[in-house]
Amino acid sequence: MTLGNPEGDLASIAAAFDLPGRLCSLEPLGNGNVNDSYLVVCEGPPLRRFVLQRLNRRVFPRPELVMANMIAISEHVEARLNQGCALLGERRWQHPRVLLSRADQRPWVEQDGGFWRLITFIESSRSFDVVASAEQAREVGFGLGIFHHLISDLPPARLADTLEGFHVTPRYLELYDAVLASAPYAMGSDVRHCQAFVEKRRSFVPVLETARVSGQLRLRPIHGDPKVNNVMLEASSGRACALVDLDTVKPGLIHYDIGDCLRSCCNPVGEEAADLEAVHFDIDLCREVLSGYLAAASAFLTTADYDHLYAAIRLISFELGLRFFTDHLAGNVYFKTDRPDHNLQRALVQFRLTESIEAQEGRILELIADLRADFASGC
Ligand code: GN1
Ligand code: MG
């Protein structure tokens, strides 16, 4: 099989892992903004599928620590599942497994400067770039809740900080200020709009970090990127059955995850939307995601956790907008792009979503209070 790969033969990289059979196909997979992913199919029966990924070394300067975190999480989750998890009932929960290199039994292969890993594909499952129904929204929330539940007793110190400053919003603001100071080109009206948008929200930026430093919120193991398409739903039942994309698993605030999941699920037109007018935060979807989440996670949430939920929802959409905007100003050096203004458009989408969240602050706070009361009464 020849795949015309400019950086060496992808098939030979896949074959360097301990695959269970002969490789029969290999094709690009998904639309990740950072790593490159390929679907690898192995001869059966049954046919077995895997995901081959090249980690972006600029984003993850210590990729071996990313793998160590993935393995620590996998072992922990497997052990928890073997003990049985009452919350899952009849539901099957899966976790991607890491394959080892044939040559040295390490969980990665390095070739021509690339750092590659191969993990199992979650069989009989699908993911979606936007939420298609209330049931799906609830399942995505439940999936995140189960994931948090399964890792809630893993001491965060067991995980390396693979991406220092990830979701620490004041750090993104510092980077933005530095990039803006040396931005090389004339500012168009969209850029000026984004700049003014950020200026107005400066004082809000440290809200979660201040709560962490004061001890109100504490570090826990988190997923780091639980956007809607990282929650796999069983194809037959539509039930959440796995969380994938575990690169960003590390110690953090669960609020980053909850905010990220909500900003992703509750924008019905998705983060690549071209029509800004259509971007909005759908509070009905928010109710579904949060109630799904709380059905699995309410047992370990504190009063302070609930008190910071609204701030998390507002902050993480703002933060992603700030990250896209900064990358636009920096010349698109972090996120993959298809065109020069791609990151600017993505920033405009997230800022529009932030505005919609802000406009519904009262309703979102009421919703959180209602759900909190329901779950406190054992609903
Ligand atoms: C990046 O590469 P991907 O699509 O899994 C980013 C996330 C963003 C996301 C927005 C390591 O994730 O933080 O929320 O794009 N991952 C990293 O789609 O920066
Ligand atoms: Mg990711």
Short mmCIF file of N, CA, C and O in Angstrom, two decimals, residues 192-314:
data_model
loop_
_atom_site.label_atom_id
_atom_site.label_comp_id
_atom_site.label_asym_id
_atom_site.label_seq_id
_atom_site.Cartn_x
_atom_site.Cartn_y
_atom_site.Cartn_z
N ARG A 192 -10.58 45.26 15.05
CA ARG A 192 -10.86 46.32 16.04
C ARG A 192 -12.02 45.91 16.95
O ARG A 192 -12.01 46.14 18.15
N HIS A 193 -13.02 45.25 16.36
CA HIS A 193 -14.16 44.76 17.17
C HIS A 193 -13.66 43.76 18.22
O HIS A 193 -14.03 43.85 19.40
N CYS A 194 -12.83 42.82 17.80
CA CYS A 194 -12.33 41.80 18.75
C CYS A 194 -11.50 42.46 19.85
O CYS A 194 -11.61 42.10 21.02
N GLN A 195 -10.69 43.42 19.45
CA GLN A 195 -9.84 44.11 20.44
C GLN A 195 -10.71 44.80 21.49
O GLN A 195 -10.47 44.67 22.69
N ALA A 196 -11.74 45.50 21.04
CA ALA A 196 -12.63 46.21 21.97
C ALA A 196 -13.36 45.20 22.86
O ALA A 196 -13.57 45.43 24.06
N PHE A 197 -13.71 44.07 22.27
CA PHE A 197 -14.43 43.01 23.01
C PHE A 197 -13.56 42.52 24.18
O PHE A 197 -14.04 42.36 25.30
N VAL A 198 -12.30 42.28 23.89
CA VAL A 198 -11.39 41.79 24.93
C VAL A 198 -11.20 42.87 26.00
O VAL A 198 -11.26 42.58 27.21
N GLU A 199 -10.99 44.11 25.56
CA GLU A 199 -10.74 45.20 26.53
C GLU A 199 -11.84 45.28 27.57
O GLU A 199 -11.58 45.43 28.76
N LYS A 200 -13.09 45.15 27.12
CA LYS A 200 -14.23 45.29 28.03
C LYS A 200 -14.30 44.18 29.08
O LYS A 200 -15.04 44.30 30.05
N ARG A 201 -13.59 43.09 28.84
CA ARG A 201 -13.74 41.93 29.72
C ARG A 201 -12.46 41.61 30.50
O ARG A 201 -12.37 40.56 31.13
N ARG A 202 -11.51 42.51 30.49
CA ARG A 202 -10.24 42.26 31.18
C ARG A 202 -10.42 41.87 32.64
O ARG A 202 -9.79 40.95 33.14
N SER A 203 -11.29 42.58 33.33
CA SER A 203 -11.37 42.36 34.78
C SER A 203 -12.01 41.01 35.12
O SER A 203 -11.87 40.50 36.22
N PHE A 204 -12.72 40.43 34.14
CA PHE A 204 -13.38 39.15 34.36
C PHE A 204 -12.42 37.96 34.17
O PHE A 204 -12.64 36.86 34.70
N VAL A 205 -11.33 38.20 33.44
CA VAL A 205 -10.42 37.12 33.03
C VAL A 205 -9.92 36.23 34.18
O VAL A 205 -9.87 35.00 34.06
N PRO A 206 -9.53 36.79 35.35
CA PRO A 206 -8.96 35.91 36.39
C PRO A 206 -9.98 35.17 37.25
O PRO A 206 -9.58 34.54 38.23
N VAL A 207 -11.26 35.22 36.91
CA VAL A 207 -12.30 34.74 37.84
C VAL A 207 -12.06 33.32 38.36
O VAL A 207 -12.14 33.08 39.57
N LEU A 208 -11.70 32.39 37.50
CA LEU A 208 -11.52 31.00 37.98
C LEU A 208 -10.18 30.83 38.67
O LEU A 208 -10.07 30.13 39.69
N GLU A 209 -9.15 31.48 38.14
CA GLU A 209 -7.82 31.34 38.77
C GLU A 209 -7.81 31.96 40.16
O GLU A 209 -7.18 31.43 41.08
N THR A 210 -8.53 33.07 40.34
CA THR A 210 -8.61 33.69 41.67
C THR A 210 -9.28 32.71 42.64
O THR A 210 -8.84 32.54 43.78
N ALA A 211 -10.33 32.04 42.17
CA ALA A 211 -11.03 31.09 43.03
C ALA A 211 -10.15 29.87 43.35
O ALA A 211 -10.23 29.29 44.44
N ARG A 212 -9.28 29.53 42.42
CA ARG A 212 -8.36 28.40 42.68
C ARG A 212 -7.30 28.82 43.71
O ARG A 212 -7.06 28.12 44.68
N VAL A 213 -6.73 30.00 43.48
CA VAL A 213 -5.65 30.44 44.37
C VAL A 213 -6.18 30.63 45.80
O VAL A 213 -5.50 30.31 46.78
N SER A 214 -7.42 31.08 45.93
CA SER A 214 -7.97 31.31 47.27
C SER A 214 -8.47 30.00 47.90
O SER A 214 -8.96 30.00 49.02
N GLY A 215 -8.39 28.90 47.17
CA GLY A 215 -8.76 27.61 47.74
C GLY A 215 -10.24 27.28 47.58
O GLY A 215 -10.69 26.21 48.00
N GLN A 216 -11.01 28.17 46.94
CA GLN A 216 -12.44 27.85 46.74
C GLN A 216 -12.60 26.69 45.75
O GLN A 216 -13.46 25.85 45.92
N LEU A 217 -11.80 26.72 44.71
CA LEU A 217 -11.83 25.64 43.72
C LEU A 217 -10.49 24.92 43.78
O LEU A 217 -9.46 25.55 43.99
N ARG A 218 -10.55 23.59 43.59
CA ARG A 218 -9.27 22.86 43.69
C ARG A 218 -8.97 22.10 42.40
O ARG A 218 -9.89 21.79 41.62
N LEU A 219 -7.69 21.81 42.24
CA LEU A 219 -7.27 21.07 41.05
C LEU A 219 -7.75 19.63 41.14
O LEU A 219 -7.70 19.01 42.21
N ARG A 220 -8.21 19.13 40.01
CA ARG A 220 -8.61 17.72 39.89
C ARG A 220 -8.10 17.24 38.53
O ARG A 220 -7.75 18.06 37.69
N PRO A 221 -8.13 15.93 38.30
CA PRO A 221 -7.79 15.50 36.93
C PRO A 221 -8.93 15.93 35.99
O PRO A 221 -10.11 15.80 36.34
N ILE A 222 -8.58 16.46 34.84
CA ILE A 222 -9.62 16.88 33.88
C ILE A 222 -9.31 16.34 32.50
O ILE A 222 -8.18 15.90 32.22
N HIS A 223 -10.29 16.41 31.62
CA HIS A 223 -10.10 15.98 30.23
C HIS A 223 -9.38 17.07 29.44
O HIS A 223 -8.46 16.80 28.67
N GLY A 224 -9.81 18.30 29.60
CA GLY A 224 -9.14 19.44 28.96
C GLY A 224 -9.76 19.87 27.64
O GLY A 224 -9.59 21.01 27.23
N ASP A 225 -10.48 18.96 26.97
CA ASP A 225 -11.02 19.32 25.64
C ASP A 225 -12.32 18.55 25.35
O ASP A 225 -12.45 17.89 24.32
N PRO A 226 -13.30 18.60 26.30
CA PRO A 226 -14.50 17.75 26.10
C PRO A 226 -15.53 18.41 25.19
O PRO A 226 -16.69 18.55 25.54
N LYS A 227 -15.07 18.83 24.00
CA LYS A 227 -16.04 19.40 23.07
C LYS A 227 -16.92 18.27 22.54
O LYS A 227 -16.58 17.08 22.67
N VAL A 228 -18.02 18.67 21.91
CA VAL A 228 -19.06 17.68 21.58
C VAL A 228 -18.50 16.50 20.78
O VAL A 228 -18.86 15.35 21.05
N ASN A 229 -17.59 16.75 19.83
CA ASN A 229 -17.16 15.61 19.01
C ASN A 229 -16.10 14.74 19.68
O ASN A 229 -15.62 13.78 19.08
N ASN A 230 -15.75 15.04 20.90
CA ASN A 230 -14.86 14.14 21.65
C ASN A 230 -15.64 13.21 22.58
O ASN A 230 -15.04 12.44 23.33
N VAL A 231 -16.96 13.30 22.54
CA VAL A 231 -17.78 12.37 23.33
C VAL A 231 -18.41 11.38 22.33
O VAL A 231 -19.18 11.78 21.45
N MET A 232 -18.03 10.13 22.45
CA MET A 232 -18.52 9.12 21.51
C MET A 232 -19.86 8.58 21.99
O MET A 232 -20.05 8.30 23.17
N LEU A 233 -20.79 8.46 21.02
CA LEU A 233 -22.12 7.94 21.33
C LEU A 233 -22.27 6.59 20.64
O LEU A 233 -21.91 6.45 19.45
N GLU A 234 -22.79 5.62 21.38
CA GLU A 234 -22.99 4.28 20.82
C GLU A 234 -23.92 4.39 19.60
O GLU A 234 -24.99 5.03 19.70
N ALA A 235 -23.51 3.80 18.46
CA ALA A 235 -24.28 3.98 17.22
C ALA A 235 -25.70 3.43 17.37
O ALA A 235 -26.66 4.03 16.88
N SER A 236 -25.87 2.31 18.05
CA SER A 236 -27.19 1.68 18.11
C SER A 236 -28.14 2.41 19.07
O SER A 236 -29.31 2.61 18.75
N SER A 237 -27.63 2.84 20.21
CA SER A 237 -28.53 3.40 21.23
C SER A 237 -28.43 4.92 21.38
O SER A 237 -29.30 5.55 21.98
N GLY A 238 -27.38 5.52 20.84
CA GLY A 238 -27.16 6.96 21.01
C GLY A 238 -26.65 7.32 22.40
O GLY A 238 -26.49 8.49 22.72
N ARG A 239 -26.34 6.30 23.22
CA ARG A 239 -25.84 6.60 24.57
C ARG A 239 -24.35 6.91 24.57
O ARG A 239 -23.59 6.26 23.82
N ALA A 240 -23.94 7.83 25.42
CA ALA A 240 -22.51 8.13 25.53
C ALA A 240 -21.77 6.87 25.96
O ALA A 240 -22.23 6.15 26.86
N CYS A 241 -20.65 6.57 25.29
CA CYS A 241 -19.93 5.35 25.65
C CYS A 241 -18.43 5.56 25.81
O CYS A 241 -17.73 4.63 26.22
N ALA A 242 -17.91 6.75 25.53
CA ALA A 242 -16.47 6.98 25.72
C ALA A 242 -16.15 8.47 25.52
O ALA A 242 -16.86 9.17 24.81
N LEU A 243 -15.08 8.90 26.15
CA LEU A 243 -14.49 10.19 25.81
C LEU A 243 -13.16 9.91 25.13
O LEU A 243 -12.40 9.04 25.60
N VAL A 244 -12.91 10.60 24.03
CA VAL A 244 -11.65 10.39 23.31
C VAL A 244 -10.85 11.69 23.30
O VAL A 244 -11.30 12.69 23.87
N ASP A 245 -9.71 11.66 22.64
CA ASP A 245 -8.81 12.82 22.54
C ASP A 245 -8.28 13.17 23.93
O ASP A 245 -8.60 14.21 24.50
N LEU A 246 -7.45 12.27 24.45
CA LEU A 246 -7.01 12.40 25.84
C LEU A 246 -5.67 13.14 25.99
O LEU A 246 -5.04 13.06 27.03
N ASP A 247 -5.27 13.88 24.95
CA ASP A 247 -3.98 14.60 25.02
C ASP A 247 -3.91 15.62 26.11
O ASP A 247 -2.84 15.94 26.62
N THR A 248 -5.05 16.20 26.42
CA THR A 248 -5.04 17.34 27.33
C THR A 248 -5.46 16.93 28.74
O THR A 248 -5.69 17.79 29.59
N VAL A 249 -5.53 15.62 28.99
CA VAL A 249 -5.81 15.15 30.36
C VAL A 249 -4.66 15.59 31.25
O VAL A 249 -3.49 15.33 30.94
N LYS A 250 -4.98 16.30 32.30
CA LYS A 250 -3.93 16.80 33.21
C LYS A 250 -4.62 17.42 34.41
O LYS A 250 -5.84 17.52 34.43
N PRO A 251 -3.88 17.87 35.43
CA PRO A 251 -4.56 18.53 36.54
C PRO A 251 -5.13 19.87 36.08
O PRO A 251 -4.50 20.60 35.33
N GLY A 252 -6.35 20.19 36.54
CA GLY A 252 -6.99 21.45 36.15
C GLY A 252 -8.24 21.66 36.98
O GLY A 252 -8.48 20.95 37.96
N LEU A 253 -9.05 22.61 36.56
CA LEU A 253 -10.34 22.82 37.24
C LEU A 253 -11.42 22.14 36.40
O LEU A 253 -11.43 22.32 35.17
N ILE A 254 -12.34 21.43 37.06
CA ILE A 254 -13.40 20.78 36.27
C ILE A 254 -14.25 21.84 35.56
O ILE A 254 -14.91 21.55 34.57
N HIS A 255 -14.17 23.08 36.06
CA HIS A 255 -14.92 24.17 35.40
C HIS A 255 -14.44 24.41 33.97
O HIS A 255 -15.22 24.83 33.12
N TYR A 256 -13.15 24.16 33.72
CA TYR A 256 -12.68 24.31 32.33
C TYR A 256 -13.45 23.31 31.46
O TYR A 256 -13.89 23.64 30.36
N ASP A 257 -13.57 22.09 31.94
CA ASP A 257 -14.26 21.06 31.16
C ASP A 257 -15.75 21.37 30.99
O ASP A 257 -16.31 21.23 29.90
N ILE A 258 -16.38 21.76 32.08
CA ILE A 258 -17.83 22.01 32.00
C ILE A 258 -18.08 23.20 31.06
O ILE A 258 -18.95 23.15 30.18
N GLY A 259 -17.29 24.25 31.20
CA GLY A 259 -17.44 25.42 30.33
C GLY A 259 -17.18 25.06 28.88
O GLY A 259 -17.89 25.50 27.97
N ASP A 260 -16.16 24.24 28.65
CA ASP A 260 -15.81 23.88 27.27
C ASP A 260 -16.90 23.03 26.64
O ASP A 260 -17.25 23.21 25.47
N CYS A 261 -17.42 22.09 27.41
CA CYS A 261 -18.47 21.21 26.90
C CYS A 261 -19.72 22.04 26.55
O CYS A 261 -20.32 21.87 25.50
N LEU A 262 -20.05 22.98 27.43
CA LEU A 262 -21.26 23.79 27.19
C LEU A 262 -21.07 24.77 26.04
O LEU A 262 -21.97 24.94 25.22
N ARG A 263 -19.91 25.39 25.95
CA ARG A 263 -19.73 26.35 24.84
C ARG A 263 -19.77 25.60 23.51
O ARG A 263 -20.20 26.15 22.50
N SER A 264 -19.37 24.36 23.53
CA SER A 264 -19.36 23.60 22.28
C SER A 264 -20.75 23.03 21.96
O SER A 264 -21.20 23.10 20.82
N CYS A 265 -21.43 22.48 22.96
CA CYS A 265 -22.74 21.84 22.72
C CYS A 265 -23.86 22.85 22.47
O CYS A 265 -24.82 22.55 21.77
N CYS A 266 -23.78 24.01 23.09
CA CYS A 266 -24.96 24.89 23.10
C CYS A 266 -24.92 25.94 22.00
O CYS A 266 -25.78 26.81 21.95
N ASN A 267 -23.93 25.86 21.13
CA ASN A 267 -23.91 26.70 19.93
C ASN A 267 -24.35 25.82 18.76
O ASN A 267 -23.55 25.08 18.21
N PRO A 268 -25.65 25.88 18.40
CA PRO A 268 -26.17 24.90 17.44
C PRO A 268 -25.55 24.98 16.06
O PRO A 268 -25.67 24.04 15.29
N VAL A 269 -24.87 26.09 15.72
CA VAL A 269 -24.27 26.15 14.39
C VAL A 269 -22.79 25.77 14.39
O VAL A 269 -22.14 25.76 13.34
N GLY A 270 -22.25 25.47 15.56
CA GLY A 270 -20.88 24.95 15.63
C GLY A 270 -19.82 26.03 15.57
O GLY A 270 -20.08 27.18 15.21
N GLU A 271 -18.58 25.64 15.92
CA GLU A 271 -17.54 26.67 16.05
C GLU A 271 -16.94 27.11 14.73
O GLU A 271 -16.18 28.08 14.68
N GLU A 272 -17.29 26.43 13.63
CA GLU A 272 -16.79 26.86 12.31
C GLU A 272 -17.85 27.65 11.55
O GLU A 272 -17.75 27.82 10.33
N ALA A 273 -18.87 28.14 12.24
CA ALA A 273 -19.99 28.82 11.57
C ALA A 273 -19.51 30.01 10.74
O ALA A 273 -18.63 30.76 11.15
N ALA A 274 -20.14 30.16 9.55
CA ALA A 274 -19.81 31.32 8.70
C ALA A 274 -20.77 32.47 9.00
O ALA A 274 -20.43 33.63 8.86
N ASP A 275 -21.99 32.13 9.42
CA ASP A 275 -23.03 33.14 9.64
C ASP A 275 -23.07 33.53 11.13
O ASP A 275 -23.65 32.81 11.95
N LEU A 276 -22.49 34.67 11.43
CA LEU A 276 -22.40 35.07 12.85
C LEU A 276 -23.76 35.31 13.47
O LEU A 276 -23.97 35.08 14.66
N GLU A 277 -24.71 35.76 12.64
CA GLU A 277 -26.05 36.05 13.15
C GLU A 277 -26.70 34.80 13.74
O GLU A 277 -27.55 34.87 14.63
N ALA A 278 -26.30 33.63 13.21
CA ALA A 278 -26.94 32.38 13.65
C ALA A 278 -26.32 31.85 14.95
O ALA A 278 -26.88 30.94 15.58
N VAL A 279 -25.20 32.42 15.34
CA VAL A 279 -24.52 31.90 16.54
C VAL A 279 -25.27 32.35 17.78
O VAL A 279 -25.54 33.54 17.96
N HIS A 280 -25.64 31.43 18.63
CA HIS A 280 -26.24 31.81 19.92
C HIS A 280 -26.09 30.67 20.91
O HIS A 280 -25.80 29.53 20.52
N PHE A 281 -26.26 31.01 22.18
CA PHE A 281 -26.17 30.01 23.24
C PHE A 281 -27.59 29.53 23.53
O PHE A 281 -28.44 30.29 23.97
N ASP A 282 -27.82 28.24 23.26
CA ASP A 282 -29.17 27.67 23.38
C ASP A 282 -29.37 27.16 24.81
O ASP A 282 -28.78 26.15 25.22
N ILE A 283 -30.21 27.86 25.55
CA ILE A 283 -30.35 27.54 26.97
C ILE A 283 -31.07 26.19 27.20
O ILE A 283 -30.84 25.52 28.20
N ASP A 284 -31.90 25.79 26.23
CA ASP A 284 -32.55 24.47 26.38
C ASP A 284 -31.51 23.35 26.27
O ASP A 284 -31.56 22.37 27.03
N LEU A 285 -30.58 23.53 25.33
CA LEU A 285 -29.50 22.53 25.23
C LEU A 285 -28.64 22.56 26.49
O LEU A 285 -28.21 21.52 26.99
N CYS A 286 -28.44 23.76 27.04
CA CYS A 286 -27.64 23.91 28.27
C CYS A 286 -28.30 23.11 29.41
O CYS A 286 -27.61 22.40 30.16
N ARG A 287 -29.63 23.21 29.50
CA ARG A 287 -30.34 22.47 30.55
C ARG A 287 -30.08 20.97 30.41
O ARG A 287 -29.82 20.26 31.38
N GLU A 288 -30.13 20.49 29.16
CA GLU A 288 -29.94 19.05 28.92
C GLU A 288 -28.50 18.62 29.26
O GLU A 288 -28.31 17.61 29.94
N VAL A 289 -27.54 19.39 28.78
CA VAL A 289 -26.13 19.00 29.02
C VAL A 289 -25.87 19.00 30.53
O VAL A 289 -25.31 18.05 31.09
N LEU A 290 -26.30 20.08 31.20
CA LEU A 290 -26.00 20.18 32.63
C LEU A 290 -26.73 19.13 33.44
O LEU A 290 -26.17 18.57 34.38
N SER A 291 -27.98 18.84 33.08
CA SER A 291 -28.67 17.82 33.88
C SER A 291 -28.07 16.45 33.63
O SER A 291 -27.97 15.63 34.54
N GLY A 292 -27.64 16.19 32.38
CA GLY A 292 -26.92 14.93 32.12
C GLY A 292 -25.65 14.87 32.95
O GLY A 292 -25.33 13.86 33.57
N TYR A 293 -24.92 15.97 32.97
CA TYR A 293 -23.66 16.01 33.72
C TYR A 293 -23.91 15.77 35.20
O TYR A 293 -23.25 14.94 35.84
N LEU A 294 -24.89 16.50 35.75
CA LEU A 294 -25.13 16.40 37.19
C LEU A 294 -25.64 15.02 37.58
O LEU A 294 -25.38 14.56 38.70
N ALA A 295 -26.33 14.35 36.67
CA ALA A 295 -26.82 13.00 36.99
C ALA A 295 -25.64 12.08 37.33
O ALA A 295 -25.79 11.13 38.08
N ALA A 296 -24.48 12.37 36.76
CA ALA A 296 -23.31 11.54 37.05
C ALA A 296 -22.38 12.18 38.06
O ALA A 296 -21.63 11.49 38.74
N ALA A 297 -22.39 13.51 38.15
CA ALA A 297 -21.31 14.20 38.88
C ALA A 297 -21.76 14.93 40.13
O ALA A 297 -20.91 15.42 40.89
N SER A 298 -23.06 15.02 40.38
CA SER A 298 -23.50 15.91 41.48
C SER A 298 -22.89 15.49 42.82
O SER A 298 -22.65 16.33 43.68
N ALA A 299 -22.58 14.19 42.97
CA ALA A 299 -22.08 13.71 44.27
C ALA A 299 -20.76 14.36 44.67
O ALA A 299 -20.46 14.46 45.85
N PHE A 300 -19.95 14.76 43.69
CA PHE A 300 -18.67 15.33 44.10
C PHE A 300 -18.57 16.84 43.88
O PHE A 300 -17.50 17.43 44.00
N LEU A 301 -19.69 17.51 43.60
CA LEU A 301 -19.65 18.96 43.42
C LEU A 301 -19.87 19.68 44.74
O LEU A 301 -20.76 19.31 45.52
N THR A 302 -19.08 20.72 44.99
CA THR A 302 -19.21 21.49 46.22
C THR A 302 -20.07 22.74 45.93
O THR A 302 -20.34 23.06 44.77
N THR A 303 -20.42 23.44 47.00
CA THR A 303 -21.17 24.69 46.84
C THR A 303 -20.38 25.67 45.96
O THR A 303 -20.92 26.31 45.06
N ALA A 304 -19.08 25.77 46.23
CA ALA A 304 -18.24 26.70 45.43
C ALA A 304 -18.21 26.27 43.96
O ALA A 304 -18.18 27.11 43.06
N ASP A 305 -18.24 24.95 43.72
CA ASP A 305 -18.26 24.49 42.33
C ASP A 305 -19.50 25.04 41.62
O ASP A 305 -19.42 25.58 40.52
N TYR A 306 -20.67 24.88 42.27
CA TYR A 306 -21.91 25.39 41.67
C TYR A 306 -21.83 26.91 41.49
O TYR A 306 -22.26 27.45 40.47
N ASP A 307 -21.28 27.60 42.49
CA ASP A 307 -21.24 29.06 42.44
C ASP A 307 -20.42 29.59 41.26
O ASP A 307 -20.58 30.75 40.88
N HIS A 308 -19.51 28.76 40.74
CA HIS A 308 -18.65 29.24 39.65
C HIS A 308 -19.06 28.68 38.29
O HIS A 308 -18.33 28.86 37.30
N LEU A 309 -20.21 28.02 38.22
CA LEU A 309 -20.58 27.42 36.92
C LEU A 309 -20.88 28.47 35.86
O LEU A 309 -20.43 28.35 34.71
N TYR A 310 -21.63 29.49 36.23
CA TYR A 310 -21.96 30.51 35.21
C TYR A 310 -20.67 31.17 34.69
O TYR A 310 -20.49 31.33 33.48
N ALA A 311 -19.79 31.52 35.63
CA ALA A 311 -18.53 32.17 35.21
C ALA A 311 -17.76 31.26 34.26
O ALA A 311 -17.17 31.73 33.28
N ALA A 312 -17.79 29.95 34.53
CA ALA A 312 -17.05 29.01 33.67
C ALA A 312 -17.64 29.00 32.26
O ALA A 312 -16.90 28.99 31.27
N ILE A 313 -18.97 29.02 32.19
CA ILE A 313 -19.61 28.96 30.85
C ILE A 313 -19.21 30.21 30.05
O ILE A 313 -18.84 30.14 28.89
N ARG A 314 -19.27 31.36 30.72
CA ARG A 314 -18.94 32.62 30.03
C ARG A 314 -17.44 32.66 29.70
O ARG A 314 -17.05 33.06 28.60
#
